[in-house]
Amino acid sequence: MRIRDENKEASIREKAMEMIVNEGFDGLSMQKLAKAAGVSPATIYIYYKNREDLLTQLYNEVQEKFAEVALRRFNPELSLEEGLWLQWKNRMKFILEYPVYFQFFEQFRNSPLINHKDIQKNEFRENMKNFVLNAIKRGELAKMEPEIFWAVAYGSFYTVVKFHLQEKTMMGGPFKMTDTKMKQMLQMVLKALKP
Amino acid sequence: MRIRDENKEASIREKAMEMIVNEGFDGLSMQKLAKAAGVSPATIYIYYKNREDLLTQLYNEVQEKFAEVALRRFNPELSLEEGLWLQWKNRMKFILEYPVYFQFFEQFRNSPLINHKDIQKNEFRENMKNFVLNAIKRGELAKMEPEIFWAVAYGSFYTVVKFHLQEKTMMGGPFKMTDTKMKQMLQMVLKALKP
DNA sequence: TTTGTAAGTGAATGAACATTCATTTATATT
DNA sequence: AATATAAATGAATGTTCATTCACTTACAAA
């Protein structure tokens, strides 16, 4: 039998995300995608059941890659400061390396597609929950709901990362993240979180 | 001449946002919208030049309404605590009153449409910048870039608001915002921001 | 009461859409 | 070398799309 061309699948995946990032979900048509990826429209249907399946599979793949990078060298026994810093660095690294993945990811997360039955649940969940609980037990973290922890610890982080990826922020000029600024912000966030 | 039916315009606006929130930008077609709004497809083109114009006008209208509510009773001379608390309360009120507007807004902000030439620049910008500068001058706020202030002060807030609007958060169960939790979070954020 | 005009319409148009299908191609196995 | 099989294709299908147009309707001004 004929062997699958890995390049074709990768090309479809990459071009699909590029199209969505540049033109939105309504800018993605199967025929345009086929042309951009250099394959026949029918080829896409070898890899994906239909358009919906393409979108949800793309999201699940990105989510898996992202989780893998975010959890690198992480374990929930780490101190609050060490663990949070590691997560920020891991996430930042991924986002800077694959900005298109991240922008696709964010667009998807804010769309109704996120409620699709085929979307996998986040695998950090357990890890993150344990990390929070351990830090509270150790007295490094004030007692709070995990969602409030998440909002303060990561909501602020993602907001600043999105500024970094824009050419002009809502405040006027451009904004570039640096290691120093990231450390400054970590200290601020830690002050908020400590008991 | 015949007078414009305000109800028609409002109906088109509301149904368009509902459709986008429920089915995404690719779920909005002019014919489906016309049917849902109870008008002829051609009527939509009396109010909006084309589909693109409909989307950008919707966003601009929501942004204006949101800015109006957010700035209610606000002035940039307010103390950090008072000003931030007022802004959170104002924004929360708007979001709870018009969740569909907010979800449309967030979906739009995370899509490439946000770079469209007809999208108006935020009018809080000046107000917000002055508020930050005043608070720094008064010594209530550590010296920092406005984007970092924004991320810590509002990024965390919006994250938690989005949790509130989801039925299940990434941490497993549902999460409901309350006045108490909002005050708890405000104190945390203030700790982070203070010099 | 007549008239001018913008609001509002349903049906039509051609383009673009997602998906399928009959056929060809490449390769691993025999 | 022959065969089996999944990969890959281009053209075709029927549907839905955004937009337009010839027409009707409602109302303010005359």
PDB file of C-alpha atoms in Angstrom, chain A residues 19-26 51 55 103 106-107 109-113 122 124-125 128-129 132 143-152 154-157 159-160 162-163 166 169-177 181 184-185 188-189 191-195, chain B residues 19-26 51 55 103 106-107 109-113 122 124-125 128-129 132 143-152 154-157 159-160 162-163 166 169-177 181 184-185 188-189 191-195:
ATOM      1  CA  MET A  19      -5.449  31.074   7.812  1.00  0.00           C
ATOM      2  CA  ILE A  20      -7.480  31.188  11.010  1.00  0.00           C
ATOM      3  CA  VAL A  21      -5.047  33.559  12.693  1.00  0.00           C
ATOM      4  CA  ASN A  22      -4.962  35.856   9.658  1.00  0.00           C
ATOM      5  CA  GLU A  23      -8.558  35.678   8.477  1.00  0.00           C
ATOM      6  CA  GLY A  24     -10.583  34.231  11.340  1.00  0.00           C
ATOM      7  CA  PHE A  25     -12.700  31.087  11.422  1.00  0.00           C
ATOM      8  CA  ASP A  26     -14.881  32.419   8.633  1.00  0.00           C
ATOM      9  CA  ARG A  51     -14.326  20.825   8.769  1.00  0.00           C
ATOM     10  CA  LEU A  55     -10.889  22.436  13.926  1.00  0.00           C
ATOM     11  CA  GLN A 103      -3.166  32.967  18.682  1.00  0.00           C
ATOM     12  CA  GLU A 106      -6.839  31.970  22.147  1.00  0.00           C
ATOM     13  CA  GLN A 107      -9.228  32.561  19.273  1.00  0.00           C
ATOM     14  CA  ARG A 109     -10.903  29.360  23.504  1.00  0.00           C
ATOM     15  CA  ASN A 110     -12.988  32.517  23.119  1.00  0.00           C
ATOM     16  CA  SER A 111     -15.295  30.997  20.513  1.00  0.00           C
ATOM     17  CA  PRO A 112     -18.282  28.700  21.049  1.00  0.00           C
ATOM     18  CA  LEU A 113     -16.242  25.853  19.535  1.00  0.00           C
ATOM     19  CA  ASN A 122      -7.080  20.093  30.135  1.00  0.00           C
ATOM     20  CA  PHE A 124      -2.835  20.159  33.747  1.00  0.00           C
ATOM     21  CA  ARG A 125      -5.907  20.278  35.904  1.00  0.00           C
ATOM     22  CA  MET A 128      -2.344  22.593  38.972  1.00  0.00           C
ATOM     23  CA  LYS A 129      -4.838  21.768  41.673  1.00  0.00           C
ATOM     24  CA  VAL A 132      -2.184  25.133  44.717  1.00  0.00           C
ATOM     25  CA  LYS A 143      -6.281  30.205  51.366  1.00  0.00           C
ATOM     26  CA  MET A 144      -8.290  30.874  48.220  1.00  0.00           C
ATOM     27  CA  GLU A 145     -10.303  29.210  45.494  1.00  0.00           C
ATOM     28  CA  PRO A 146      -8.201  27.743  42.690  1.00  0.00           C
ATOM     29  CA  GLU A 147      -9.946  30.011  40.178  1.00  0.00           C
ATOM     30  CA  ILE A 148      -8.843  33.121  42.047  1.00  0.00           C
ATOM     31  CA  PHE A 149      -5.328  31.765  42.226  1.00  0.00           C
ATOM     32  CA  TRP A 150      -5.424  31.061  38.509  1.00  0.00           C
ATOM     33  CA  ALA A 151      -6.753  34.514  37.646  1.00  0.00           C
ATOM     34  CA  VAL A 152      -4.096  36.347  39.651  1.00  0.00           C
ATOM     35  CA  TYR A 154      -1.995  33.390  35.070  1.00  0.00           C
ATOM     36  CA  GLY A 155      -4.641  35.897  33.959  1.00  0.00           C
ATOM     37  CA  SER A 156      -2.167  38.704  34.469  1.00  0.00           C
ATOM     38  CA  PHE A 157       0.566  36.718  32.748  1.00  0.00           C
ATOM     39  CA  THR A 159      -2.651  39.561  29.384  1.00  0.00           C
ATOM     40  CA  VAL A 160       0.899  40.818  29.300  1.00  0.00           C
ATOM     41  CA  LYS A 162      -0.887  39.219  24.502  1.00  0.00           C
ATOM     42  CA  PHE A 163       0.374  42.800  24.747  1.00  0.00           C
ATOM     43  CA  GLN A 166       0.442  43.055  19.554  1.00  0.00           C
ATOM     44  CA  THR A 169      -1.255  47.916  22.900  1.00  0.00           C
ATOM     45  CA  MET A 170      -4.409  49.643  24.096  1.00  0.00           C
ATOM     46  CA  MET A 171      -2.149  52.055  25.986  1.00  0.00           C
ATOM     47  CA  GLY A 172      -0.739  53.492  22.761  1.00  0.00           C
ATOM     48  CA  GLY A 173       2.712  52.278  21.894  1.00  0.00           C
ATOM     49  CA  PRO A 174       4.267  48.850  21.541  1.00  0.00           C
ATOM     50  CA  PHE A 175       5.124  46.731  24.590  1.00  0.00           C
ATOM     51  CA  LYS A 176       7.905  44.203  24.724  1.00  0.00           C
ATOM     52  CA  MET A 177       8.258  41.623  27.474  1.00  0.00           C
ATOM     53  CA  LYS A 181       9.857  42.687  33.431  1.00  0.00           C
ATOM     54  CA  GLN A 184       9.258  42.170  38.290  1.00  0.00           C
ATOM     55  CA  MET A 185       5.741  40.968  37.578  1.00  0.00           C
ATOM     56  CA  MET A 188       4.208  41.559  42.279  1.00  0.00           C
ATOM     57  CA  VAL A 189       2.006  38.523  41.779  1.00  0.00           C
ATOM     58  CA  LYS A 191       3.024  39.609  46.946  1.00  0.00           C
ATOM     59  CA  ALA A 192      -0.641  39.315  46.003  1.00  0.00           C
ATOM     60  CA  LEU A 193      -0.726  35.573  46.595  1.00  0.00           C
ATOM     61  CA  LYS A 194       1.225  35.279  49.847  1.00  0.00           C
ATOM     62  CA  PRO A 195      -0.786  35.043  53.049  1.00  0.00           C
TER      63      PRO A 195
ATOM     64  CA  MET B  19     -25.784  34.154  16.668  1.00  0.00           C
ATOM     65  CA  ILE B  20     -22.094  34.965  16.956  1.00  0.00           C
ATOM     66  CA  VAL B  21     -21.982  34.028  20.630  1.00  0.00           C
ATOM     67  CA  ASN B  22     -23.805  30.755  19.995  1.00  0.00           C
ATOM     68  CA  GLU B  23     -22.374  29.713  16.644  1.00  0.00           C
ATOM     69  CA  GLY B  24     -19.233  31.779  16.110  1.00  0.00           C
ATOM     70  CA  PHE B  25     -18.421  34.192  13.307  1.00  0.00           C
ATOM     71  CA  ASP B  26     -18.774  31.413  10.755  1.00  0.00           C
ATOM     72  CA  ARG B  51     -21.288  41.896   6.433  1.00  0.00           C
ATOM     73  CA  LEU B  55     -19.441  43.279  12.406  1.00  0.00           C
ATOM     74  CA  GLN B 103     -18.918  37.396  25.009  1.00  0.00           C
ATOM     75  CA  GLU B 106     -14.178  38.973  23.767  1.00  0.00           C
ATOM     76  CA  GLN B 107     -14.630  36.809  20.714  1.00  0.00           C
ATOM     77  CA  ARG B 109     -11.050  41.061  20.437  1.00  0.00           C
ATOM     78  CA  ASN B 110      -9.353  37.686  20.014  1.00  0.00           C
ATOM     79  CA  SER B 111     -10.063  37.503  16.283  1.00  0.00           C
ATOM     80  CA  PRO B 112      -8.185  39.172  13.431  1.00  0.00           C
ATOM     81  CA  LEU B 113     -11.174  41.495  12.938  1.00  0.00           C
ATOM     82  CA  ASN B 122     -10.455  52.795  22.978  1.00  0.00           C
ATOM     83  CA  PHE B 124     -10.589  55.050  28.100  1.00  0.00           C
ATOM     84  CA  ARG B 125      -6.983  55.200  27.051  1.00  0.00           C
ATOM     85  CA  MET B 128      -6.589  55.123  32.290  1.00  0.00           C
ATOM     86  CA  LYS B 129      -3.149  56.466  31.580  1.00  0.00           C
ATOM     87  CA  VAL B 132      -1.994  55.253  36.571  1.00  0.00           C
ATOM     88  CA  LYS B 143       6.538  52.695  39.230  1.00  0.00           C
ATOM     89  CA  MET B 144       5.667  50.393  36.356  1.00  0.00           C
ATOM     90  CA  GLU B 145       4.662  50.358  32.720  1.00  0.00           C
ATOM     91  CA  PRO B 146       0.943  50.925  32.148  1.00  0.00           C
ATOM     92  CA  GLU B 147       0.670  47.527  30.432  1.00  0.00           C
ATOM     93  CA  ILE B 148       1.931  45.749  33.539  1.00  0.00           C
ATOM     94  CA  PHE B 149      -0.499  47.705  35.653  1.00  0.00           C
ATOM     95  CA  TRP B 150      -3.293  46.785  33.282  1.00  0.00           C
ATOM     96  CA  ALA B 151      -2.376  43.106  33.263  1.00  0.00           C
ATOM     97  CA  VAL B 152      -2.285  42.817  37.061  1.00  0.00           C
ATOM     98  CA  TYR B 154      -7.580  43.970  34.898  1.00  0.00           C
ATOM     99  CA  GLY B 155      -6.173  40.781  33.384  1.00  0.00           C
ATOM    100  CA  SER B 156      -6.863  38.975  36.629  1.00  0.00           C
ATOM    101  CA  PHE B 157     -10.306  40.567  36.890  1.00  0.00           C
ATOM    102  CA  THR B 159     -10.113  36.026  33.890  1.00  0.00           C
ATOM    103  CA  VAL B 160     -12.244  35.563  36.953  1.00  0.00           C
ATOM    104  CA  LYS B 162     -14.920  34.656  32.403  1.00  0.00           C
ATOM    105  CA  PHE B 163     -14.856  31.825  34.936  1.00  0.00           C
ATOM    106  CA  GLN B 166     -18.652  29.476  32.274  1.00  0.00           C
ATOM    107  CA  THR B 169     -14.132  26.199  34.824  1.00  0.00           C
ATOM    108  CA  MET B 170     -10.865  24.523  33.876  1.00  0.00           C
ATOM    109  CA  MET B 171     -10.501  23.604  37.562  1.00  0.00           C
ATOM    110  CA  GLY B 172     -13.482  21.282  37.412  1.00  0.00           C
ATOM    111  CA  GLY B 173     -16.603  22.680  39.009  1.00  0.00           C
ATOM    112  CA  PRO B 174     -18.546  25.910  38.531  1.00  0.00           C
ATOM    113  CA  PHE B 175     -17.270  29.188  39.943  1.00  0.00           C
ATOM    114  CA  LYS B 176     -19.496  32.045  41.007  1.00  0.00           C
ATOM    115  CA  MET B 177     -18.215  35.543  41.694  1.00  0.00           C
ATOM    116  CA  LYS B 181     -14.684  37.360  46.546  1.00  0.00           C
ATOM    117  CA  GLN B 184     -10.832  39.701  48.518  1.00  0.00           C
ATOM    118  CA  MET B 185      -9.304  39.787  45.051  1.00  0.00           C
ATOM    119  CA  MET B 188      -4.737  40.912  46.722  1.00  0.00           C
ATOM    120  CA  VAL B 189      -4.262  42.956  43.581  1.00  0.00           C
ATOM    121  CA  LYS B 191      -0.934  44.328  47.563  1.00  0.00           C
ATOM    122  CA  ALA B 192       0.715  43.476  44.259  1.00  0.00           C
ATOM    123  CA  LEU B 193       0.472  47.038  42.963  1.00  0.00           C
ATOM    124  CA  LYS B 194       1.520  48.997  46.040  1.00  0.00           C
ATOM    125  CA  PRO B 195       5.144  50.153  46.180  1.00  0.00           C
TER     126      PRO B 195
END
